[in-house]
Coordinates of C-alpha atoms in Angstrom, one line a residue:
M164 CA -50.0 98.2 -38.0
L165 CA -48.3 101.0 -37.3
D166 CA -49.8 102.3 -40.9
E167 CA -52.9 101.9 -39.5
I168 CA -53.1 103.1 -36.4
M169 CA -51.7 106.5 -37.8
R170 CA -54.7 106.7 -40.9
A171 CA -56.9 106.5 -37.6
R172 CA -55.3 108.9 -36.4
D173 CA -55.3 111.6 -39.1
L174 CA -58.8 110.5 -40.3
K175 CA -60.3 110.6 -36.4
A176 CA -58.7 114.1 -36.0
E177 CA -61.2 114.9 -39.4
D178 CA -64.5 113.7 -37.9
Q179 CA -64.3 111.1 -40.1
A180 CA -65.1 108.8 -36.9
I181 CA -66.6 105.4 -39.0
P182 CA -63.0 105.7 -41.2
A183 CA -61.4 105.8 -38.1
L184 CA -62.5 102.5 -36.5
Q185 CA -62.5 100.2 -39.8
S186 CA -58.2 102.0 -40.1
L187 CA -57.9 100.2 -36.1
L188 CA -59.5 96.7 -37.1
Q189 CA -57.5 97.0 -40.3
A190 CA -54.5 97.4 -37.2
K191 CA -55.9 94.6 -35.1
R192 CA -55.5 91.7 -38.0
L193 CA -52.6 92.9 -38.8
G194 CA -51.9 92.3 -35.1
K195 CA -53.4 89.1 -35.2
R196 CA -51.5 88.1 -38.0
S197 CA -48.4 88.9 -36.9
I198 CA -49.2 86.6 -33.3
A199 CA -50.2 83.6 -36.2
I200 CA -46.5 83.8 -38.1
L201 CA -44.8 85.0 -34.9
L202 CA -46.1 81.0 -33.0
G203 CA -44.9 79.5 -36.0
D204 CA -42.0 80.2 -36.9
C205 CA -41.3 79.5 -33.4
L206 CA -43.2 76.4 -33.9
E207 CA -40.5 75.7 -36.5
A208 CA -37.8 76.5 -35.1
T209 CA -38.5 74.9 -31.5
T210 CA -38.5 71.0 -33.2
K211 CA -35.6 71.5 -34.6
Q212 CA -34.4 71.9 -30.5
T213 CA -36.7 70.5 -28.0
D214 CA -35.8 69.6 -24.7
E215 CA -39.0 68.9 -22.1
V216 CA -38.7 71.9 -20.1
S217 CA -38.1 73.8 -22.9
L218 CA -40.4 72.8 -25.0
A219 CA -43.1 72.8 -21.5
R220 CA -42.9 76.1 -21.2
L221 CA -43.8 77.4 -25.2
M222 CA -46.6 75.3 -25.3
A223 CA -48.2 77.0 -22.3
L224 CA -46.5 80.5 -24.5
I225 CA -48.1 79.0 -27.1
G226 CA -51.7 78.7 -25.2
F227 CA -51.5 81.7 -23.7
A228 CA -51.1 83.3 -26.8
Q229 CA -53.5 81.1 -29.2
Q230 CA -56.6 83.0 -27.1
A231 CA -56.1 86.4 -28.6
L232 CA -56.6 85.1 -32.8
C233 CA -58.9 85.0 -34.6
R234 CA -60.7 80.8 -35.7
D235 CA -59.0 81.5 -38.4
C236 CA -55.0 82.5 -37.4
R237 CA -55.6 79.4 -34.1
S238 CA -56.2 76.9 -38.0
E239 CA -53.3 78.0 -38.8
V240 CA -50.9 78.2 -35.8
G241 CA -52.6 74.7 -35.4
K242 CA -51.7 74.3 -38.9
R243 CA -48.0 74.9 -38.7
W244 CA -47.6 72.9 -35.5
K245 CA -48.8 70.2 -37.6
E246 CA -46.3 70.2 -39.9
S247 CA -42.8 70.9 -37.6
E248 CA -43.8 67.7 -35.9
N249 CA -43.3 66.3 -39.5
V250 CA -40.1 67.7 -40.0

């Protein structure tokens, strides 16, 4: 993400606005993908050490975090959630 943001800054300095925006969009996609991966890993860890209070809090946080995800990333989190329940 940082590389894409730095690239966008350099492109903007060179008055290349469209490529700079494309680079920022790529950074945004990478960020959302990272959120989905972290949520999936968190779900896996949580199922190994669950207590009701922690699980309820985690579900609330996941619901909040998913609002920032695109449809594909939400689908990935859902898939990992189901996989963690089947373990």
